[in-house]
């Protein structure tokens, strides 16, 4: 019966913890220091005891893993800006785009912001390590940067007055929703 096995296993683990902490039966000092582990273990927990590895997801998340590709983009001996050049490139382009928008060249400023996000998507796709540009999984980052960058660039090209890009069904959708 699985419940009996579970109870027996938890009882054995509790006895093992008591023995490891010295609360169990009186044993010789060299035996008390040894810890017998029957299950596969991973890194030790906060108290230094090995944890049991399970295939089940934990009920509560205690820490987060670095996203895939979240390592440094340059070697450790390089200065900090050189290690994070991908995010600095994207943020710098967005900053220039915001400056252009503030100086009344809003269309090209917004196109530059969209292009910066598309550049971030391409960097995330091509490079194994992009530093702080890696926020989530590779697929999610590429999809997010790509969709947002393309949307911003297309909307900037369709902005009035004198749009550079006209998409007829969007004009019909606008008239349908407004009227």
PDB file of C-alpha atoms in Angstrom:
ATOM      1  CA  UNK A   1       0.000   0.000   0.000  1.00  0.00           C
ATOM      2  CA  UNK A   2       1.592   3.345  -1.015  1.00  0.00           C
ATOM      3  CA  UNK A   3       0.469   5.253   2.080  1.00  0.00           C
ATOM      4  CA  UNK A   4       2.235   2.777   4.378  1.00  0.00           C
ATOM      5  CA  UNK A   5       5.410   3.106   2.289  1.00  0.00           C
ATOM      6  CA  UNK A   6       5.176   6.872   2.463  1.00  0.00           C
ATOM      7  CA  UNK A   7       4.724   6.836   6.222  1.00  0.00           C
ATOM      8  CA  UNK A   8       7.599   4.410   6.637  1.00  0.00           C
ATOM      9  CA  UNK A   9       9.819   6.521   4.397  1.00  0.00           C
ATOM     10  CA  UNK A  10       9.004   9.727   6.265  1.00  0.00           C
ATOM     11  CA  UNK A  11       9.591   7.949   9.592  1.00  0.00           C
ATOM     12  CA  UNK A  12      13.018   6.764   8.355  1.00  0.00           C
ATOM     13  CA  UNK A  13      13.906  10.274   7.186  1.00  0.00           C
ATOM     14  CA  UNK A  14      12.845  11.751  10.531  1.00  0.00           C
ATOM     15  CA  UNK A  15      14.977   9.176  12.380  1.00  0.00           C
ATOM     16  CA  UNK A  16      17.891   9.957  10.060  1.00  0.00           C
ATOM     17  CA  UNK A  17      17.558  13.678  10.787  1.00  0.00           C
ATOM     18  CA  UNK A  18      17.426  13.032  14.517  1.00  0.00           C
ATOM     19  CA  UNK A  19      20.541  10.876  14.301  1.00  0.00           C
ATOM     20  CA  UNK A  20      22.321  13.525  12.200  1.00  0.00           C
ATOM     21  CA  UNK A  21      21.403  16.260  14.669  1.00  0.00           C
ATOM     22  CA  UNK A  22      22.364  14.132  17.664  1.00  0.00           C
ATOM     23  CA  UNK A  23      18.857  13.875  19.139  1.00  0.00           C
ATOM     24  CA  UNK A  24      18.477  10.166  18.540  1.00  0.00           C
ATOM     25  CA  UNK A  25      20.059   7.287  20.390  1.00  0.00           C
ATOM     26  CA  UNK A  26      23.418   7.830  22.015  1.00  0.00           C
ATOM     27  CA  UNK A  27      26.065   6.769  19.508  1.00  0.00           C
ATOM     28  CA  UNK A  28      29.784   6.984  19.241  1.00  0.00           C
ATOM     29  CA  UNK A  29      30.973  10.464  18.161  1.00  0.00           C
ATOM     30  CA  UNK A  30      32.414   9.228  14.851  1.00  0.00           C
ATOM     31  CA  UNK A  31      29.101   7.526  13.946  1.00  0.00           C
ATOM     32  CA  UNK A  32      27.073  10.645  14.792  1.00  0.00           C
ATOM     33  CA  UNK A  33      29.072  12.695  12.279  1.00  0.00           C
ATOM     34  CA  UNK A  34      28.360  10.281   9.419  1.00  0.00           C
ATOM     35  CA  UNK A  35      25.180  10.881   7.482  1.00  0.00           C
ATOM     36  CA  UNK A  36      23.731   7.979   5.586  1.00  0.00           C
ATOM     37  CA  UNK A  37      21.756   9.043   2.552  1.00  0.00           C
ATOM     38  CA  UNK A  38      19.625   6.467   0.762  1.00  0.00           C
ATOM     39  CA  UNK A  39      17.953   8.732  -1.800  1.00  0.00           C
ATOM     40  CA  UNK A  40      19.590  10.809  -4.525  1.00  0.00           C
ATOM     41  CA  UNK A  41      20.449  14.240  -3.161  1.00  0.00           C
ATOM     42  CA  UNK A  42      21.122  17.699  -4.493  1.00  0.00           C
ATOM     43  CA  UNK A  43      22.731  20.754  -2.970  1.00  0.00           C
ATOM     44  CA  UNK A  44      22.428  21.100   0.793  1.00  0.00           C
ATOM     45  CA  UNK A  45      19.643  23.172   2.333  1.00  0.00           C
ATOM     46  CA  UNK A  46      20.120  26.159   4.656  1.00  0.00           C
ATOM     47  CA  UNK A  47      21.134  23.937   7.598  1.00  0.00           C
ATOM     48  CA  UNK A  48      23.701  22.021   5.530  1.00  0.00           C
ATOM     49  CA  UNK A  49      21.706  18.793   5.220  1.00  0.00           C
ATOM     50  CA  UNK A  50      21.356  17.240   1.779  1.00  0.00           C
ATOM     51  CA  UNK A  51      17.952  17.634   0.163  1.00  0.00           C
ATOM     52  CA  UNK A  52      16.076  14.842  -1.548  1.00  0.00           C
ATOM     53  CA  UNK A  53      15.692  15.258  -5.287  1.00  0.00           C
ATOM     54  CA  UNK A  54      12.180  14.762  -6.540  1.00  0.00           C
ATOM     55  CA  UNK A  55      10.584  15.070  -9.949  1.00  0.00           C
ATOM     56  CA  UNK A  56       7.589  16.916  -8.510  1.00  0.00           C
ATOM     57  CA  UNK A  57       7.381  20.676  -8.666  1.00  0.00           C
ATOM     58  CA  UNK A  58       7.679  22.335  -5.251  1.00  0.00           C
ATOM     59  CA  UNK A  59       4.598  23.855  -3.670  1.00  0.00           C
ATOM     60  CA  UNK A  60       6.491  27.062  -2.919  1.00  0.00           C
ATOM     61  CA  UNK A  61       9.255  28.603  -5.001  1.00  0.00           C
ATOM     62  CA  UNK A  62      12.234  29.434  -2.828  1.00  0.00           C
ATOM     63  CA  UNK A  63      14.594  30.748  -5.480  1.00  0.00           C
ATOM     64  CA  UNK A  64      14.754  31.403  -9.195  1.00  0.00           C
ATOM     65  CA  UNK A  65      17.064  30.047 -11.822  1.00  0.00           C
ATOM     66  CA  UNK A  66      19.022  32.322 -14.115  1.00  0.00           C
ATOM     67  CA  UNK A  67      17.432  32.441 -17.557  1.00  0.00           C
ATOM     68  CA  UNK A  68      19.087  30.429 -20.276  1.00  0.00           C
ATOM     69  CA  UNK A  69      21.670  32.714 -21.858  1.00  0.00           C
ATOM     70  CA  UNK A  70      21.853  34.891 -18.751  1.00  0.00           C
ATOM     71  CA  UNK A  71      25.613  34.597 -18.413  1.00  0.00           C
ATOM     72  CA  UNK A  72      28.074  37.372 -19.142  1.00  0.00           C
ATOM     73  CA  UNK A  73      28.407  38.489 -22.750  1.00  0.00           C
ATOM     74  CA  UNK A  74      32.162  38.997 -22.261  1.00  0.00           C
ATOM     75  CA  UNK A  75      34.833  37.418 -20.066  1.00  0.00           C
ATOM     76  CA  UNK A  76      34.912  38.052 -16.328  1.00  0.00           C
ATOM     77  CA  UNK A  77      38.081  40.156 -16.519  1.00  0.00           C
ATOM     78  CA  UNK A  78      36.412  42.704 -18.840  1.00  0.00           C
ATOM     79  CA  UNK A  79      34.957  45.863 -17.259  1.00  0.00           C
ATOM     80  CA  UNK A  80      31.266  45.796 -16.295  1.00  0.00           C
ATOM     81  CA  UNK A  81      29.938  47.751 -19.321  1.00  0.00           C
ATOM     82  CA  UNK A  82      31.770  45.427 -21.711  1.00  0.00           C
ATOM     83  CA  UNK A  83      30.222  42.383 -20.018  1.00  0.00           C
ATOM     84  CA  UNK A  84      26.704  43.743 -20.528  1.00  0.00           C
ATOM     85  CA  UNK A  85      27.057  45.279 -23.990  1.00  0.00           C
ATOM     86  CA  UNK A  86      23.878  43.712 -25.477  1.00  0.00           C
ATOM     87  CA  UNK A  87      21.520  45.375 -22.985  1.00  0.00           C
ATOM     88  CA  UNK A  88      23.515  48.617 -23.163  1.00  0.00           C
ATOM     89  CA  UNK A  89      23.169  48.635 -26.953  1.00  0.00           C
ATOM     90  CA  UNK A  90      19.392  48.151 -26.801  1.00  0.00           C
ATOM     91  CA  UNK A  91      18.899  50.690 -23.997  1.00  0.00           C
ATOM     92  CA  UNK A  92      21.163  53.194 -25.779  1.00  0.00           C
ATOM     93  CA  UNK A  93      19.156  52.908 -29.008  1.00  0.00           C
ATOM     94  CA  UNK A  94      15.896  53.308 -27.070  1.00  0.00           C
ATOM     95  CA  UNK A  95      17.346  56.390 -25.364  1.00  0.00           C
ATOM     96  CA  UNK A  96      18.314  57.941 -28.714  1.00  0.00           C
ATOM     97  CA  UNK A  97      14.812  57.149 -30.010  1.00  0.00           C
ATOM     98  CA  UNK A  98      13.237  58.863 -27.008  1.00  0.00           C
ATOM     99  CA  UNK A  99      15.499  61.873 -27.545  1.00  0.00           C
ATOM    100  CA  UNK A 100      14.443  62.071 -31.203  1.00  0.00           C
ATOM    101  CA  UNK A 101      10.793  61.842 -30.155  1.00  0.00           C
ATOM    102  CA  UNK A 102      11.306  64.664 -27.663  1.00  0.00           C
ATOM    103  CA  UNK A 103      12.926  66.800 -30.369  1.00  0.00           C
ATOM    104  CA  UNK A 104       9.770  66.544 -32.527  1.00  0.00           C
ATOM    105  CA  UNK A 105      11.002  63.823 -34.866  1.00  0.00           C
ATOM    106  CA  UNK A 106       8.586  61.408 -33.203  1.00  0.00           C
ATOM    107  CA  UNK A 107       8.049  59.060 -36.145  1.00  0.00           C
ATOM    108  CA  UNK A 108      11.728  58.243 -36.620  1.00  0.00           C
ATOM    109  CA  UNK A 109      12.300  58.163 -32.883  1.00  0.00           C
ATOM    110  CA  UNK A 110       9.587  55.540 -32.483  1.00  0.00           C
ATOM    111  CA  UNK A 111      10.873  53.577 -35.478  1.00  0.00           C
ATOM    112  CA  UNK A 112      14.290  53.560 -33.783  1.00  0.00           C
ATOM    113  CA  UNK A 113      12.728  52.294 -30.535  1.00  0.00           C
ATOM    114  CA  UNK A 114      11.004  49.483 -32.441  1.00  0.00           C
ATOM    115  CA  UNK A 115      14.249  48.687 -34.273  1.00  0.00           C
ATOM    116  CA  UNK A 116      16.097  48.565 -30.932  1.00  0.00           C
ATOM    117  CA  UNK A 117      13.657  45.964 -29.612  1.00  0.00           C
ATOM    118  CA  UNK A 118      13.964  43.975 -32.841  1.00  0.00           C
ATOM    119  CA  UNK A 119      17.751  44.185 -32.444  1.00  0.00           C
ATOM    120  CA  UNK A 120      17.335  42.785 -28.919  1.00  0.00           C
ATOM    121  CA  UNK A 121      15.300  39.884 -30.311  1.00  0.00           C
ATOM    122  CA  UNK A 122      17.980  39.122 -32.909  1.00  0.00           C
ATOM    123  CA  UNK A 123      20.769  39.296 -30.301  1.00  0.00           C
ATOM    124  CA  UNK A 124      18.800  36.974 -28.015  1.00  0.00           C
ATOM    125  CA  UNK A 125      18.331  34.523 -30.889  1.00  0.00           C
ATOM    126  CA  UNK A 126      21.903  34.493 -32.202  1.00  0.00           C
ATOM    127  CA  UNK A 127      24.074  34.822 -29.099  1.00  0.00           C
ATOM    128  CA  UNK A 128      24.441  32.110 -26.453  1.00  0.00           C
ATOM    129  CA  UNK A 129      25.085  34.601 -23.627  1.00  0.00           C
ATOM    130  CA  UNK A 130      23.509  38.066 -23.690  1.00  0.00           C
ATOM    131  CA  UNK A 131      23.804  39.031 -20.046  1.00  0.00           C
ATOM    132  CA  UNK A 132      20.940  41.049 -18.617  1.00  0.00           C
ATOM    133  CA  UNK A 133      19.104  41.035 -21.958  1.00  0.00           C
ATOM    134  CA  UNK A 134      18.039  37.496 -20.989  1.00  0.00           C
ATOM    135  CA  UNK A 135      15.019  37.898 -18.751  1.00  0.00           C
ATOM    136  CA  UNK A 136      12.900  34.833 -19.404  1.00  0.00           C
ATOM    137  CA  UNK A 137      13.350  31.752 -21.563  1.00  0.00           C
ATOM    138  CA  UNK A 138      14.912  32.292 -24.980  1.00  0.00           C
ATOM    139  CA  UNK A 139      11.632  31.738 -26.847  1.00  0.00           C
ATOM    140  CA  UNK A 140       9.666  34.107 -24.601  1.00  0.00           C
ATOM    141  CA  UNK A 141      12.305  36.835 -24.859  1.00  0.00           C
ATOM    142  CA  UNK A 142      12.480  36.588 -28.650  1.00  0.00           C
ATOM    143  CA  UNK A 143       8.694  36.599 -28.979  1.00  0.00           C
ATOM    144  CA  UNK A 144       8.252  39.533 -26.570  1.00  0.00           C
ATOM    145  CA  UNK A 145      11.009  41.704 -28.032  1.00  0.00           C
ATOM    146  CA  UNK A 146       9.940  40.848 -31.586  1.00  0.00           C
ATOM    147  CA  UNK A 147       6.209  41.489 -31.170  1.00  0.00           C
ATOM    148  CA  UNK A 148       6.714  44.728 -29.236  1.00  0.00           C
ATOM    149  CA  UNK A 149       9.415  46.002 -31.616  1.00  0.00           C
ATOM    150  CA  UNK A 150       7.388  45.188 -34.732  1.00  0.00           C
ATOM    151  CA  UNK A 151       4.226  46.720 -33.250  1.00  0.00           C
ATOM    152  CA  UNK A 152       5.950  49.959 -32.250  1.00  0.00           C
ATOM    153  CA  UNK A 153       7.673  50.295 -35.626  1.00  0.00           C
ATOM    154  CA  UNK A 154       4.484  49.586 -37.617  1.00  0.00           C
ATOM    155  CA  UNK A 155       2.379  51.952 -35.519  1.00  0.00           C
ATOM    156  CA  UNK A 156       5.011  54.674 -35.938  1.00  0.00           C
ATOM    157  CA  UNK A 157       4.926  54.217 -39.712  1.00  0.00           C
ATOM    158  CA  UNK A 158       1.106  54.413 -39.727  1.00  0.00           C
ATOM    159  CA  UNK A 159       0.890  57.518 -37.502  1.00  0.00           C
ATOM    160  CA  UNK A 160      -0.898  60.591 -38.810  1.00  0.00           C
ATOM    161  CA  UNK A 161      -0.259  63.051 -40.484  1.00  0.00           C
ATOM    162  CA  UNK A 162       1.052  61.644 -43.759  1.00  0.00           C
ATOM    163  CA  UNK A 163       1.397  57.965 -42.840  1.00  0.00           C
ATOM    164  CA  UNK A 164       4.204  56.128 -44.617  1.00  0.00           C
ATOM    165  CA  UNK A 165       2.307  52.845 -44.346  1.00  0.00           C
ATOM    166  CA  UNK A 166      -1.400  52.324 -44.902  1.00  0.00           C
ATOM    167  CA  UNK A 167      -3.111  49.080 -43.954  1.00  0.00           C
ATOM    168  CA  UNK A 168      -6.744  49.168 -45.185  1.00  0.00           C
ATOM    169  CA  UNK A 169      -8.310  46.710 -42.750  1.00  0.00           C
ATOM    170  CA  UNK A 170      -6.918  48.671 -39.798  1.00  0.00           C
ATOM    171  CA  UNK A 171      -8.587  51.840 -41.093  1.00  0.00           C
ATOM    172  CA  UNK A 172     -11.899  49.951 -41.370  1.00  0.00           C
ATOM    173  CA  UNK A 173     -11.428  48.549 -37.858  1.00  0.00           C
ATOM    174  CA  UNK A 174     -10.820  52.035 -36.474  1.00  0.00           C
ATOM    175  CA  UNK A 175     -13.973  53.404 -38.130  1.00  0.00           C
ATOM    176  CA  UNK A 176     -15.986  50.412 -36.855  1.00  0.00           C
ATOM    177  CA  UNK A 177     -14.826  50.845 -33.245  1.00  0.00           C
ATOM    178  CA  UNK A 178     -15.131  54.653 -33.096  1.00  0.00           C
ATOM    179  CA  UNK A 179     -18.529  55.087 -34.765  1.00  0.00           C
TER     180      UNK A 179
END
